[in-house]
C-alpha positions as a printed Julia matrix, in Angstrom:
178×3 Matrix{Float64}:
 -12.75    1.87   -94.63
 -12.25    5.51   -95.53
 -11.19    7.67   -92.58
  -9.76   11.14   -92.11
  -6.31    9.51   -92.1
  -6.85    7.58   -95.33
  -8.11    4.09   -96.04
  -7.63    1.54   -93.26
  -8.65   -2.06   -92.67
 -11.41   -1.92   -90.12
 -15.06   -2.23   -89.24
 -17.81   -0.02   -87.93
 -20.25   -1.27   -85.35
 -23.89   -0.34   -84.92
 -25.63   -0.96   -81.62
 -29.34   -1.21   -80.84
 -30.04    0.02   -77.32
 -33.0    -0.5    -74.99
 -33.36    3.03   -73.66
 -35.55    2.0    -70.72
 -32.97   -0.44   -69.36
 -29.82    1.25   -70.75
 -28.44   -1.93   -72.29
 -27.23   -2.93   -75.75
 -29.66   -5.51   -77.14
 -28.1    -6.08   -80.57
 -24.93   -5.15   -82.45
 -23.78   -5.42   -86.05
 -20.25   -4.99   -87.42
 -19.84   -3.97   -91.02
 -17.02   -3.04   -93.32
 -17.07   -0.58   -96.19
 -20.28    0.94   -97.42
 -22.99    3.17   -96.12
 -24.26    2.88   -92.57
 -27.75    3.07   -94.09
 -27.39   -0.6    -95.01
 -27.03   -1.57   -91.33
 -30.35   -0.22   -90.04
 -32.65   -3.03   -91.11
 -30.3    -5.88   -90.07
 -30.1    -4.21   -86.63
 -33.88   -3.82   -86.48
 -34.37   -7.49   -87.49
 -32.08   -8.54   -84.61
 -34.49   -6.85   -82.2
 -37.66   -8.51   -83.61
 -38.0   -10.91   -80.65
 -37.46   -8.13   -78.11
 -39.7    -5.38   -79.48
 -43.22   -4.71   -78.22
 -45.82   -3.36   -80.69
 -45.45    0.12   -79.15
 -41.64    0.1    -79.34
 -40.39    3.09   -81.32
 -37.23    2.7    -83.4
 -35.19    5.92   -83.63
 -32.2     6.57   -85.85
 -30.14    9.57   -86.91
 -29.89   11.01   -90.41
 -27.07    8.63   -91.36
 -29.65    5.82   -91.57
 -32.2     7.77   -93.61
 -32.92    6.16   -96.98
 -35.96    5.44   -99.12
 -35.3     1.69   -98.75
 -35.17    1.84   -94.93
 -38.31    3.98   -94.66
 -40.21    1.7    -97.04
 -39.21   -1.5    -95.21
 -40.07   -0.03   -91.8
 -43.46    1.08   -93.17
 -44.16   -2.23   -94.94
 -43.35   -4.18   -91.75
 -45.5    -1.84   -89.62
 -42.6    -0.88   -87.36
 -43.07    2.54   -85.69
 -39.93    4.56   -86.33
 -38.49    8.06   -86.4
 -35.55    8.33   -88.77
 -34.21   11.86   -89.05
 -33.26   13.31   -92.41
 -30.67   16.01   -93.12
 -33.29   18.79   -93.07
 -35.14   17.75   -89.9
 -33.59   20.46   -87.72
 -34.69   23.17   -90.17
 -38.34   22.0    -89.98
 -38.51   21.28   -86.25
 -39.76   24.34   -84.32
 -37.73   23.3    -81.27
 -34.62   24.38   -83.2
 -36.08   27.68   -84.49
 -33.84   29.79   -82.23
 -30.62   28.03   -83.24
 -28.88   30.15   -85.9
 -27.31   27.04   -87.41
 -30.76   25.71   -88.39
 -32.5    28.9    -89.51
 -33.93   28.68   -92.98
 -31.83   30.36   -95.63
 -33.45   32.97   -97.87
 -34.76   31.7   -101.18
 -32.15   32.71  -103.79
 -34.82   32.85  -106.48
 -37.34   34.91  -104.48
 -36.23   38.29  -105.87
 -35.01   37.08  -109.24
 -37.48   39.19  -111.26
 -37.53   42.13  -108.82
 -36.25   45.48  -110.05
 -32.68   46.29  -109.06
 -32.05   48.55  -106.09
 -31.81   52.1   -107.35
 -30.24   53.71  -104.25
 -27.02   55.44  -105.28
 -24.14   54.78  -102.92
 -21.9    57.51  -101.6
 -18.45   57.68  -103.15
 -15.12   59.04  -101.88
 -16.05   62.58  -102.95
 -18.93   62.55  -100.41
 -16.51   62.08   -97.48
 -14.14   64.66   -95.95
 -10.6    63.42   -95.42
  -8.97   65.07   -92.39
  -5.29   64.31   -93.11
  -4.01   66.21   -90.07
  -5.96   63.98   -87.64
  -5.91   60.85   -89.85
  -9.72   60.69   -89.83
 -12.52   60.76   -92.31
 -15.91   62.39   -91.84
 -18.97   60.69   -93.33
 -21.83   62.53   -95.09
 -23.8    62.15   -91.82
 -20.98   63.91   -89.9
 -19.65   60.79   -88.18
 -15.91   60.51   -87.57
 -14.51   57.31   -89.06
 -11.25   55.8    -87.83
  -8.31   54.7    -89.93
  -7.91   50.94   -90.21
  -5.4    50.61   -93.0
  -3.15   52.8    -95.08
  -1.42   51.84   -98.32
  -4.1    49.19   -99.01
  -4.39   47.93  -102.56
  -7.99   48.01  -103.8
  -8.66   47.07  -107.42
  -5.05   47.84  -108.28
  -5.04   51.25  -106.58
  -3.39   52.27  -103.33
  -6.02   53.43  -100.89
  -6.59   54.32   -97.25
  -9.37   52.51   -95.37
 -11.64   54.15   -92.84
 -14.32   52.44   -90.77
 -17.17   53.64   -88.6
 -18.21   52.04   -85.35
 -21.4    50.04   -85.1
 -22.62   52.52   -82.48
 -22.22   55.52   -84.74
 -23.07   53.95   -88.11
 -25.48   51.19   -87.08
 -28.52   53.43   -86.67
 -27.57   56.02   -89.31
 -30.45   57.05   -91.6
 -28.0    57.24   -94.52
 -26.8    53.66   -94.03
 -28.48   52.41   -97.22
 -26.45   54.87   -99.24
 -23.22   54.47   -97.29
 -22.79   50.74   -96.88
 -22.57   48.2    -99.66
 -24.27   45.62   -97.43
 -26.35   47.54   -94.85
 -27.61   44.37   -93.2
């Protein structure tokens, strides 16, 4: 079996559990291969125990076209998660990890942003106080001298979120205003 420490001789076990009674009702050991292949043998082991209203549940590791088809063909009620279930389920809508990503093709034909960004000449460098003043009049603090940027030695200045976050010139000042 493949593990994080390399290939070892070993087995994985899959257990079927009766949630109402909190007991293991069936178990299968298997060697190499996908855990998807163990779902239906485990379900078959529970055939004599299941009631018609028994609901089989399994995580995304057991999701496959074959398993879904066999469960359907045998009339076995089941919920088998897929890898995108959390993104569709509204109960996870407030979890950042599962928020839908923007469509990368949505703005493909949109015209390019025409806002011109401020350059170094738009800022005032106060060498005596080691500060920089933005076009909006905000004092930026030094966060790196003798930095190499595109092969040139530069001095970095940064504004605070409090002073720059609500600035009306943010679209022109920041490369990524969001």
